[in-house]
Amino acid sequence: MNNLLAVNGLGITFAIVGAVCAALFAGIGSAKAVGFVGEAAAGVVSVDPSKFSKVLILQLLPGTQGLYGLLTAILLLSRIGVIGGSPAELTGIQGLMFLLAALPMAVVGYFSAIMQGKAAAAGVGITAKKPEHNGKGIILAAMVETYAILALLISILLIYNISI
Amino acid sequence: MSTEYASAVAAVRAMECSLLSPADIEQLIGADSAEDLNGLIESKKSAQNTLSEVWEMLRSYAPDNEELKILLYRNDFHNLKAALKSVISGRNAEDYFVYPSNFEPKLASEAFTSKDYSGLPEYMRETASEAYELLTETMDGQLSDSFIDKAALKAMISSADKCKSSFIKKYAELTAVCSDIKIAYRCALMKKSLKFAESALCGTEKLEKNTLAEASVEGTEALLSYIEEHGFEEAADTLRESPAQFEKWCDDVLIELAETTRSSPFGYEPLAAYYIAKEAEIKNIRIIKVCRESGSDKNTVMERMRKLYV
């Protein structure tokens, strides 16, 4: 194992995999969720086009995890010097630490986006039947955001506290 | 949880806003004349939709969904009965067909004429062939009707068992229970034999065929006690009041089942629930119209109103 971690360039590779995971999984989760909330929104708009603006807000909500994933990836790449053109020389252990640092955002980002999408789709149902209660649907869906923010926070703290 | 039919469910939720509310129903019942009533119905957008239009709309949202077809089994088998009788009696069946249906009802007439049942849906081919043999041998319309009705319920239960949805399973079970109670009650009133009752009843997990038939032979009170003991107290109570109240109960339990999907943002169950709600709405409008024509008072009409989904 020690020999494996000492392989030249492996540290930076691990770190880049971490950045990729954060952007990839959070992005996939958001894309899926925005997709099915969009389907629900289109269903409502097909019957009542005047509700477009109200359901649009709900559709946008699960898109934030993709942005958090992107932010995490950029911060990580910046920290290891890939953005800027002078990559740091990382040991295998350091690289692995960066990879682990990105995982909260990757994993929680993916699942919270899907869950938020389901809550938002249910909110679209509220908007369809009782448009005056649209705000409640938004609040219920927004609650899921908390966990994506917590994951983002821990990923950022880890990325900035790993000594190079 | 699958996220299928998100668009369809959301569209249905939007359409539910235009279903008749209790206030709308009261307004219709309070109409001063038949012209006023028709005018009010015309002013309600939802009330003008036929079940065929509702079905077409639901199918456009869920074109590949096989499970929804179970909702039309009763119509399918009714059309089979109409086609069979029309072929035997030489009458035009078109006037007796009901829509929507899972297949073009004319195909049933053609199937009986040619004795080739391959054009019919698979779940009714055997029934069609056997019902034809039964009717041509016995010339007993009541017997062939009860045979087809029973086959319809069995087809429903069999299709429901194949699908994963507990909603559809419950729908098939409730439909069969209501139908069985109705048949058993009629058997009791008309003092039909045990053999006839057993041949007409479908039987479900909750109301076993043979024991229900035995109870029906013992008389109405024994039958109602049996129904009560097996968890259908309300059904027995409403039957004691009047058959009309029992019919209302049958429709109301389906609406109560439909209400269980109210909070589902995905799946085809809310689509089925909307269809059931529209059936009840159309039935309510029909009752109001008939009561208006027969001069029934408002209280009588109110008593007969089916539960609303809104």
Short mmCIF file of C-alpha atoms in Angstrom, two decimals:
data_model
loop_
_atom_site.label_atom_id
_atom_site.label_comp_id
_atom_site.label_asym_id
_atom_site.label_seq_id
_atom_site.Cartn_x
_atom_site.Cartn_y
_atom_site.Cartn_z
CA MET A 1 0.00 0.00 0.00
CA ASN A 2 2.79 2.41 0.99
CA ASN A 3 4.54 1.68 -2.29
CA LEU A 4 1.35 2.37 -4.19
CA LEU A 5 0.84 5.74 -2.50
CA ALA A 6 4.40 6.72 -3.32
CA VAL A 7 3.85 6.40 -7.05
CA ASN A 8 4.81 9.63 -8.77
CA GLY A 9 1.84 11.84 -9.69
CA LEU A 10 -0.66 9.70 -7.86
CA GLY A 11 -1.40 12.41 -5.26
CA ILE A 12 -2.46 15.00 -7.82
CA THR A 13 -4.48 12.34 -9.64
CA PHE A 14 -6.42 11.51 -6.47
CA ALA A 15 -7.10 15.19 -5.87
CA ILE A 16 -8.35 15.70 -9.43
CA VAL A 17 -10.60 12.64 -9.10
CA GLY A 18 -12.04 14.34 -6.01
CA ALA A 19 -12.79 17.50 -7.98
CA VAL A 20 -14.32 15.45 -10.77
CA CYS A 21 -16.54 13.52 -8.32
CA ALA A 22 -17.84 16.73 -6.74
CA ALA A 23 -18.76 18.25 -10.08
CA LEU A 24 -19.97 14.99 -11.61
CA PHE A 25 -22.27 13.49 -8.98
CA ALA A 26 -23.77 16.74 -7.73
CA GLY A 27 -24.28 17.73 -11.36
CA ILE A 28 -25.96 14.45 -12.29
CA GLY A 29 -28.24 14.67 -9.25
CA SER A 30 -29.26 18.20 -10.14
CA ALA A 31 -29.79 17.39 -13.80
CA LYS A 32 -32.06 14.46 -12.94
CA ALA A 33 -34.04 16.42 -10.37
CA VAL A 34 -34.43 19.56 -12.49
CA GLY A 35 -35.53 17.23 -15.28
CA PHE A 36 -38.39 15.55 -13.46
CA VAL A 37 -39.52 18.72 -11.71
CA GLY A 38 -39.49 20.27 -15.17
CA GLU A 39 -41.73 17.46 -16.40
CA ALA A 40 -44.15 18.11 -13.56
CA ALA A 41 -44.02 21.85 -14.24
CA ALA A 42 -44.72 21.27 -17.93
CA GLY A 43 -47.74 19.17 -16.97
CA VAL A 44 -49.19 22.08 -15.00
CA VAL A 45 -48.32 24.65 -17.67
CA SER A 46 -49.99 22.47 -20.33
CA VAL A 47 -53.27 22.90 -18.45
CA ASP A 48 -52.76 26.40 -17.01
CA PRO A 49 -49.95 28.45 -18.67
CA SER A 50 -50.44 31.30 -16.17
CA LYS A 51 -48.68 29.22 -13.49
CA PHE A 52 -45.39 29.15 -15.39
CA SER A 53 -43.50 31.61 -13.19
CA LYS A 54 -44.62 29.91 -10.00
CA VAL A 55 -43.54 26.44 -11.03
CA LEU A 56 -40.28 27.75 -12.53
CA ILE A 57 -39.00 28.66 -9.05
CA LEU A 58 -39.66 25.11 -7.88
CA GLN A 59 -37.87 23.70 -10.88
CA LEU A 60 -34.78 25.79 -10.16
CA LEU A 61 -34.44 24.70 -6.52
CA PRO A 62 -32.71 21.31 -7.04
CA GLY A 63 -30.30 22.93 -9.50
CA THR A 64 -28.21 24.43 -6.71
CA GLN A 65 -26.44 21.18 -5.82
CA GLY A 66 -24.86 21.20 -9.27
CA LEU A 67 -23.54 24.70 -8.57
CA TYR A 68 -22.17 23.65 -5.17
CA GLY A 69 -20.43 20.72 -6.84
CA LEU A 70 -18.92 23.07 -9.40
CA LEU A 71 -17.80 25.46 -6.65
CA THR A 72 -16.21 22.61 -4.69
CA ALA A 73 -14.37 21.40 -7.79
CA ILE A 74 -13.07 24.89 -8.62
CA LEU A 75 -11.91 25.53 -5.04
CA LEU A 76 -10.16 22.16 -4.92
CA LEU A 77 -8.45 22.65 -8.30
CA SER A 78 -7.43 26.14 -7.24
CA ARG A 79 -6.03 24.88 -3.91
CA ILE A 80 -3.88 22.23 -5.58
CA GLY A 81 -2.69 24.73 -8.18
CA VAL A 82 -4.24 23.10 -11.23
CA ILE A 83 -6.08 26.35 -11.88
CA GLY A 84 -3.20 28.74 -12.26
CA GLY A 85 -0.94 26.36 -14.13
CA SER A 86 1.39 25.24 -11.33
CA PRO A 87 0.10 21.96 -9.84
CA ALA A 88 1.35 21.21 -6.35
CA GLU A 89 3.44 18.12 -5.78
CA LEU A 90 1.16 16.05 -3.59
CA THR A 91 1.93 12.80 -1.86
CA GLY A 92 -0.48 9.92 -2.34
CA ILE A 93 -1.87 10.51 1.18
CA GLN A 94 -2.43 14.21 0.50
CA GLY A 95 -4.17 13.42 -2.75
CA LEU A 96 -6.37 10.88 -1.02
CA MET A 97 -7.25 13.50 1.60
CA PHE A 98 -8.39 15.89 -1.12
CA LEU A 99 -10.44 13.11 -2.70
CA LEU A 100 -12.13 12.42 0.65
CA ALA A 101 -12.68 16.14 1.17
CA ALA A 102 -14.70 16.31 -2.03
CA LEU A 103 -16.88 13.31 -1.20
CA PRO A 104 -19.39 15.03 1.13
CA MET A 105 -20.37 17.37 -1.68
CA ALA A 106 -20.36 14.59 -4.27
CA VAL A 107 -22.49 12.13 -2.31
CA VAL A 108 -24.77 14.47 -0.39
CA GLY A 109 -25.05 16.68 -3.47
CA TYR A 110 -26.33 13.78 -5.57
CA PHE A 111 -28.87 12.45 -3.09
CA SER A 112 -30.07 15.80 -1.78
CA ALA A 113 -30.71 16.99 -5.35
CA ILE A 114 -32.89 13.95 -6.07
CA MET A 115 -34.76 14.30 -2.78
CA GLN A 116 -35.21 18.01 -3.24
CA GLY A 117 -36.52 17.33 -6.72
CA LYS A 118 -39.16 14.99 -5.32
CA ALA A 119 -40.19 17.57 -2.73
CA ALA A 120 -40.29 20.25 -5.44
CA ALA A 121 -42.40 18.04 -7.72
CA ALA A 122 -44.84 17.61 -4.85
CA GLY A 123 -44.73 21.41 -4.49
CA VAL A 124 -45.69 21.68 -8.16
CA GLY A 125 -48.80 19.67 -7.22
CA ILE A 126 -49.60 22.22 -4.49
CA THR A 127 -49.16 25.05 -7.00
CA ALA A 128 -51.39 23.27 -9.49
CA LYS A 129 -54.26 22.84 -7.06
CA LYS A 130 -53.78 25.81 -4.74
CA PRO A 131 -51.58 28.44 -6.39
CA GLU A 132 -51.97 30.78 -3.40
CA HIS A 133 -49.99 28.25 -1.31
CA ASN A 134 -47.10 28.10 -3.76
CA GLY A 135 -44.75 29.61 -1.14
CA LYS A 136 -45.32 26.67 1.19
CA GLY A 137 -44.28 24.25 -1.54
CA ILE A 138 -41.09 26.28 -2.06
CA ILE A 139 -40.28 26.31 1.67
CA LEU A 140 -40.81 22.56 2.01
CA ALA A 141 -38.50 21.84 -0.91
CA ALA A 142 -35.94 24.40 0.28
CA MET A 143 -35.54 22.57 3.61
CA VAL A 144 -33.61 19.83 1.82
CA GLU A 145 -31.11 22.47 0.73
CA THR A 146 -29.81 22.65 4.32
CA TYR A 147 -28.00 19.33 3.93
CA ALA A 148 -26.42 20.28 0.64
CA ILE A 149 -25.12 23.48 2.27
CA LEU A 150 -23.74 21.54 5.25
CA ALA A 151 -21.94 19.17 2.88
CA LEU A 152 -20.55 22.11 0.90
CA LEU A 153 -19.34 23.70 4.11
CA ILE A 154 -17.52 20.59 5.30
CA SER A 155 -15.97 20.02 1.87
CA ILE A 156 -14.67 23.61 1.74
CA LEU A 157 -13.32 23.43 5.33
CA LEU A 158 -11.49 20.21 4.51
CA ILE A 159 -10.09 21.48 1.21
CA TYR A 160 -8.64 24.60 2.89
CA ASN A 161 -7.29 22.79 5.93
CA ILE A 162 -5.32 20.03 4.29
CA SER A 163 -1.69 21.01 4.55
CA ILE A 164 0.32 20.81 1.36
CA MET B 1 -40.06 6.02 -5.19
CA SER B 2 -40.24 6.16 -8.96
CA THR B 3 -40.58 9.59 -10.54
CA GLU B 4 -42.70 8.35 -13.45
CA TYR B 5 -45.64 10.37 -14.71
CA ALA B 6 -44.51 13.59 -12.97
CA SER B 7 -45.93 15.59 -15.85
CA ALA B 8 -49.21 13.66 -15.99
CA VAL B 9 -49.79 13.90 -12.25
CA ALA B 10 -49.09 17.63 -12.20
CA ALA B 11 -51.50 18.14 -15.12
CA VAL B 12 -54.12 16.10 -13.31
CA ARG B 13 -53.63 18.20 -10.18
CA ALA B 14 -54.24 21.32 -12.27
CA MET B 15 -57.37 19.76 -13.80
CA GLU B 16 -58.68 18.78 -10.39
CA CYS B 17 -59.25 22.50 -9.78
CA SER B 18 -62.05 22.44 -12.31
CA LEU B 19 -63.89 19.43 -10.81
CA LEU B 20 -67.28 20.33 -9.39
CA SER B 21 -67.12 21.47 -5.77
CA PRO B 22 -69.84 20.90 -3.12
CA ALA B 23 -70.97 24.51 -3.76
CA ASP B 24 -71.28 23.76 -7.49
CA ILE B 25 -73.37 20.67 -6.76
CA GLU B 26 -75.65 22.66 -4.45
CA GLN B 27 -76.03 25.26 -7.17
CA LEU B 28 -76.99 22.58 -9.70
CA ILE B 29 -79.49 21.01 -7.31
CA GLY B 30 -80.98 24.44 -6.59
CA ALA B 31 -81.49 25.28 -10.29
CA ASP B 32 -85.01 26.64 -10.83
CA SER B 33 -85.71 24.79 -14.06
CA ALA B 34 -84.30 22.17 -16.40
CA GLU B 35 -83.12 24.99 -18.69
CA ASP B 36 -81.31 26.68 -15.79
CA LEU B 37 -79.72 23.36 -14.89
CA ASN B 38 -78.48 22.79 -18.44
CA GLY B 39 -77.22 26.37 -18.57
CA LEU B 40 -75.31 25.89 -15.30
CA ILE B 41 -73.80 22.62 -16.52
CA GLU B 42 -72.71 24.29 -19.75
CA SER B 43 -71.06 27.09 -17.75
CA LYS B 44 -68.87 24.58 -15.86
CA LYS B 45 -65.98 23.63 -18.09
CA SER B 46 -65.24 20.34 -16.31
CA ALA B 47 -68.85 19.18 -16.27
CA GLN B 48 -68.97 19.14 -20.05
CA ASN B 49 -66.19 16.59 -20.49
CA THR B 50 -67.32 13.09 -21.33
CA LEU B 51 -65.59 10.08 -19.82
CA SER B 52 -64.21 9.25 -23.27
CA GLU B 53 -62.55 12.66 -23.44
CA VAL B 54 -61.12 12.24 -19.94
CA TRP B 55 -59.82 8.79 -20.86
CA GLU B 56 -58.22 10.04 -24.08
CA MET B 57 -56.52 12.79 -22.15
CA LEU B 58 -55.19 10.38 -19.51
CA ARG B 59 -53.97 7.98 -22.18
CA SER B 60 -52.17 10.83 -23.94
CA TYR B 61 -50.21 11.40 -20.74
CA ALA B 62 -49.60 7.70 -20.09
CA PRO B 63 -49.82 5.98 -23.49
CA ASP B 64 -47.86 2.88 -22.47
CA ASN B 65 -49.54 2.28 -19.18
CA GLU B 66 -51.28 -1.09 -19.10
CA GLU B 67 -52.41 -0.90 -15.49
CA LEU B 68 -54.88 1.92 -16.19
CA LYS B 69 -56.79 -0.36 -18.56
CA ILE B 70 -58.34 -2.14 -15.61
CA LEU B 71 -60.56 0.92 -15.11
CA LEU B 72 -62.37 0.08 -18.34
CA TYR B 73 -62.85 -3.65 -17.83
CA ARG B 74 -66.46 -3.15 -16.73
CA ASN B 75 -67.19 -1.23 -19.94
CA ASP B 76 -65.35 -3.84 -22.02
CA PHE B 77 -67.38 -6.72 -20.64
CA HIS B 78 -70.60 -4.73 -20.85
CA ASN B 79 -69.86 -4.24 -24.55
CA LEU B 80 -69.22 -7.95 -24.85
CA LYS B 81 -72.68 -8.63 -23.40
CA ALA B 82 -74.26 -6.09 -25.74
CA ALA B 83 -72.50 -7.56 -28.78
CA LEU B 84 -73.45 -11.12 -27.87
CA LYS B 85 -77.12 -10.32 -27.37
CA SER B 86 -77.27 -8.23 -30.52
CA VAL B 87 -75.75 -11.02 -32.60
CA ILE B 88 -78.23 -13.54 -31.18
CA SER B 89 -81.25 -11.23 -31.48
CA GLY B 90 -80.20 -9.63 -34.76
CA ARG B 91 -80.40 -6.11 -33.33
CA ASN B 92 -77.97 -3.26 -33.84
CA ALA B 93 -75.53 -3.35 -30.94
CA GLU B 94 -74.19 0.16 -31.52
CA ASP B 95 -76.95 1.70 -29.38
CA TYR B 96 -75.96 -0.41 -26.37
CA PHE B 97 -72.21 0.06 -26.42
CA VAL B 98 -70.61 2.17 -23.71
CA TYR B 99 -67.46 4.22 -24.07
CA PRO B 100 -64.57 4.53 -23.33
CA SER B 101 -63.54 0.96 -23.95
CA ASN B 102 -60.17 -0.78 -24.27
CA PHE B 103 -61.15 -2.09 -27.69
CA GLU B 104 -63.48 -1.08 -30.48
CA PRO B 105 -66.80 -2.69 -29.44
CA LYS B 106 -67.67 -3.50 -33.06
CA LEU B 107 -64.87 -6.07 -32.92
CA ALA B 108 -66.90 -8.06 -30.38
CA SER B 109 -69.87 -8.24 -32.78
CA GLU B 110 -67.54 -9.32 -35.56
CA ALA B 111 -65.91 -11.91 -33.30
CA PHE B 112 -69.27 -13.47 -32.40
CA THR B 113 -70.34 -13.51 -36.04
CA SER B 114 -67.13 -15.11 -37.29
CA LYS B 115 -66.45 -17.20 -34.13
CA ASP B 116 -62.91 -15.87 -34.33
CA TYR B 117 -62.09 -14.23 -31.02
CA SER B 118 -58.45 -13.40 -31.74
CA GLY B 119 -59.31 -9.73 -32.38
CA LEU B 120 -60.51 -9.27 -28.79
CA PRO B 121 -58.25 -8.41 -25.86
CA GLU B 122 -56.66 -11.53 -24.42
CA TYR B 123 -58.44 -11.22 -21.07
CA MET B 124 -61.85 -11.70 -22.67
CA ARG B 125 -61.31 -14.15 -25.54
CA GLU B 126 -62.12 -17.29 -23.58
CA THR B 127 -65.07 -15.62 -21.86
CA ALA B 128 -66.46 -14.52 -25.24
CA SER B 129 -66.23 -18.01 -26.67
CA GLU B 130 -67.76 -19.68 -23.60
CA ALA B 131 -70.52 -17.07 -23.23
CA TYR B 132 -71.52 -17.62 -26.85
CA GLU B 133 -71.73 -21.37 -26.33
CA LEU B 134 -73.70 -20.89 -23.11
CA LEU B 135 -76.22 -18.50 -24.63
CA THR B 136 -76.77 -20.49 -27.81
CA GLU B 137 -77.23 -23.69 -25.79
CA THR B 138 -79.49 -22.34 -23.04
CA MET B 139 -80.90 -19.14 -24.61
CA ASP B 140 -80.83 -17.84 -21.03
CA GLY B 141 -79.78 -14.18 -21.19
CA GLN B 142 -79.59 -13.83 -17.41
CA LEU B 143 -77.24 -16.78 -17.15
CA SER B 144 -74.90 -15.50 -19.85
CA ASP B 145 -74.97 -12.00 -18.31
CA SER B 146 -74.01 -13.33 -14.90
CA PHE B 147 -71.30 -15.46 -16.51
CA ILE B 148 -69.79 -12.43 -18.27
CA ASP B 149 -70.13 -10.21 -15.18
CA LYS B 150 -68.29 -12.78 -13.12
CA ALA B 151 -65.60 -13.11 -15.80
CA ALA B 152 -65.16 -9.31 -15.77
CA LEU B 153 -64.50 -9.33 -12.03
CA LYS B 154 -62.14 -12.28 -12.32
CA ALA B 155 -60.23 -10.56 -15.13
CA MET B 156 -59.96 -7.45 -12.97
CA ILE B 157 -58.64 -9.34 -9.97
CA SER B 158 -56.25 -11.34 -12.14
CA SER B 159 -54.84 -8.19 -13.82
CA ALA B 160 -54.62 -6.41 -10.47
CA ASP B 161 -52.67 -9.33 -8.99
CA LYS B 162 -50.10 -9.01 -11.77
CA CYS B 163 -49.40 -5.34 -11.09
CA LYS B 164 -47.43 -4.00 -8.16
CA SER B 165 -49.77 -1.16 -7.27
CA SER B 166 -51.70 -1.67 -4.03
CA PHE B 167 -54.11 0.99 -5.28
CA ILE B 168 -55.09 -1.07 -8.30
CA LYS B 169 -55.33 -4.22 -6.18
CA LYS B 170 -57.63 -2.44 -3.74
CA TYR B 171 -59.68 -1.01 -6.62
CA ALA B 172 -60.24 -4.47 -8.09
CA GLU B 173 -61.05 -5.94 -4.69
CA LEU B 174 -63.56 -3.22 -3.77
CA THR B 175 -65.24 -3.46 -7.17
CA ALA B 176 -65.56 -7.23 -6.78
CA VAL B 177 -66.80 -6.96 -3.17
CA CYS B 178 -69.47 -4.39 -4.12
CA SER B 179 -70.57 -6.49 -7.05
CA ASP B 180 -70.68 -9.71 -5.02
CA ILE B 181 -72.71 -8.10 -2.23
CA LYS B 182 -75.14 -6.75 -4.82
CA ILE B 183 -75.52 -10.17 -6.48
CA ALA B 184 -75.85 -12.00 -3.15
CA TYR B 185 -78.50 -9.51 -1.97
CA ARG B 186 -80.50 -9.98 -5.18
CA CYS B 187 -80.18 -13.75 -4.85
CA ALA B 188 -81.50 -13.50 -1.29
CA LEU B 189 -84.43 -11.30 -2.33
CA MET B 190 -85.33 -13.53 -5.28
CA LYS B 191 -84.72 -16.72 -3.28
CA LYS B 192 -82.29 -18.07 -5.86
CA SER B 193 -80.77 -21.50 -5.37
CA LEU B 194 -77.35 -22.10 -3.83
CA LYS B 195 -76.11 -23.40 -7.17
CA PHE B 196 -77.13 -20.21 -8.97
CA ALA B 197 -75.61 -17.98 -6.27
CA GLU B 198 -72.34 -19.91 -6.37
CA SER B 199 -72.19 -19.70 -10.14
CA ALA B 200 -72.88 -15.95 -10.17
CA LEU B 201 -70.55 -14.85 -7.36
CA CYS B 202 -66.90 -14.10 -8.01
CA GLY B 203 -65.53 -14.28 -4.46
CA THR B 204 -62.71 -12.30 -2.92
CA GLU B 205 -60.27 -12.74 -0.06
CA LYS B 206 -62.59 -10.85 2.29
CA LEU B 207 -65.88 -12.35 1.13
CA GLU B 208 -65.40 -15.97 0.23
CA LYS B 209 -67.69 -17.17 -2.57
CA ASN B 210 -69.21 -20.32 -1.08
CA THR B 211 -69.96 -18.94 2.37
CA LEU B 212 -71.40 -15.75 0.86
CA ALA B 213 -73.64 -17.86 -1.38
CA GLU B 214 -74.76 -19.94 1.61
CA ALA B 215 -75.59 -16.76 3.55
CA SER B 216 -77.61 -15.45 0.61
CA VAL B 217 -79.69 -18.64 0.53
CA GLU B 218 -80.50 -18.22 4.24
CA GLY B 219 -82.19 -14.88 3.57
CA THR B 220 -81.41 -11.16 3.57
CA GLU B 221 -80.91 -10.79 7.34
CA ALA B 222 -78.47 -13.71 7.46
CA LEU B 223 -76.64 -12.24 4.48
CA LEU B 224 -76.41 -8.78 6.04
CA SER B 225 -75.11 -10.27 9.29
CA TYR B 226 -72.49 -12.19 7.32
CA ILE B 227 -71.41 -9.03 5.50
CA GLU B 228 -71.19 -7.17 8.83
CA GLU B 229 -69.09 -9.88 10.41
CA HIS B 230 -66.63 -9.69 7.53
CA GLY B 231 -65.81 -6.00 7.93
CA PHE B 232 -68.44 -4.37 5.74
CA GLU B 233 -70.73 -2.93 8.41
CA GLU B 234 -71.43 0.21 6.40
CA ALA B 235 -72.41 -1.85 3.37
CA ALA B 236 -74.89 -3.80 5.48
CA ASP B 237 -76.26 -0.62 7.09
CA THR B 238 -76.79 1.08 3.74
CA LEU B 239 -78.45 -2.04 2.30
CA ARG B 240 -80.85 -2.01 5.26
CA GLU B 241 -81.68 1.63 4.40
CA SER B 242 -82.20 1.09 0.65
CA PRO B 243 -80.47 -0.39 -2.40
CA ALA B 244 -79.96 3.19 -3.66
CA GLN B 245 -77.95 4.03 -0.52
CA PHE B 246 -75.87 0.91 -1.06
CA GLU B 247 -75.14 1.97 -4.65
CA LYS B 248 -73.99 5.30 -3.25
CA TRP B 249 -71.78 3.52 -0.73
CA CYS B 250 -70.18 1.49 -3.55
CA ASP B 251 -69.24 4.68 -5.38
CA ASP B 252 -68.15 6.44 -2.20
CA VAL B 253 -65.67 3.73 -1.19
CA LEU B 254 -64.00 4.09 -4.57
CA ILE B 255 -63.75 7.85 -4.09
CA GLU B 256 -62.27 7.25 -0.62
CA LEU B 257 -59.72 4.99 -2.28
CA ALA B 258 -59.01 7.67 -4.89
CA GLU B 259 -58.40 10.15 -2.07
CA THR B 260 -55.46 8.07 -0.85
CA THR B 261 -53.48 9.21 -3.90
CA ARG B 262 -54.08 12.89 -3.17
CA SER B 263 -50.53 13.45 -1.92
CA SER B 264 -48.71 11.38 -4.57
CA PRO B 265 -46.60 13.54 -6.91
CA PHE B 266 -45.67 10.57 -9.15
CA GLY B 267 -47.09 7.31 -10.52
CA TYR B 268 -50.20 6.44 -12.46
CA GLU B 269 -52.45 6.09 -9.41
CA PRO B 270 -53.43 9.81 -9.34
CA LEU B 271 -54.47 9.43 -13.00
CA ALA B 272 -56.70 6.50 -12.08
CA ALA B 273 -58.04 8.50 -9.14
CA TYR B 274 -58.93 11.39 -11.44
CA TYR B 275 -60.84 9.03 -13.74
CA ILE B 276 -62.76 7.62 -10.75
CA ALA B 277 -63.52 11.19 -9.61
CA LYS B 278 -64.81 12.10 -13.07
CA GLU B 279 -67.01 8.99 -13.11
CA ALA B 280 -68.55 10.08 -9.80
CA GLU B 281 -68.99 13.66 -11.03
CA ILE B 282 -70.74 12.53 -14.21
CA LYS B 283 -72.95 10.20 -12.19
CA ASN B 284 -73.88 13.09 -9.86
CA ILE B 285 -74.87 15.26 -12.80
CA ARG B 286 -76.95 12.41 -14.24
CA ILE B 287 -78.72 11.89 -10.89
CA ILE B 288 -79.47 15.60 -10.59
CA LYS B 289 -80.93 15.64 -14.11
CA VAL B 290 -83.06 12.53 -13.55
CA CYS B 291 -84.29 13.78 -10.17
CA ARG B 292 -85.16 17.11 -11.74
CA GLU B 293 -87.20 15.35 -14.44
CA SER B 294 -88.97 13.13 -11.91
CA GLY B 295 -89.68 16.08 -9.60
CA SER B 296 -87.73 14.76 -6.59
CA ASP B 297 -87.19 17.17 -3.71
CA LYS B 298 -83.78 18.65 -2.88
CA ASN B 299 -83.23 16.47 0.18
CA THR B 300 -83.72 13.31 -1.86
CA VAL B 301 -81.24 14.53 -4.45
CA MET B 302 -78.72 15.49 -1.75
CA GLU B 303 -79.00 12.04 -0.17
CA ARG B 304 -78.11 10.41 -3.46
CA MET B 305 -75.10 12.58 -4.22
CA ARG B 306 -71.84 10.67 -4.45
CA LYS B 307 -68.82 11.85 -2.47
CA LEU B 308 -66.76 14.47 -4.23
CA TYR B 309 -63.03 14.18 -4.78
CA VAL B 310 -62.32 17.90 -4.42
#
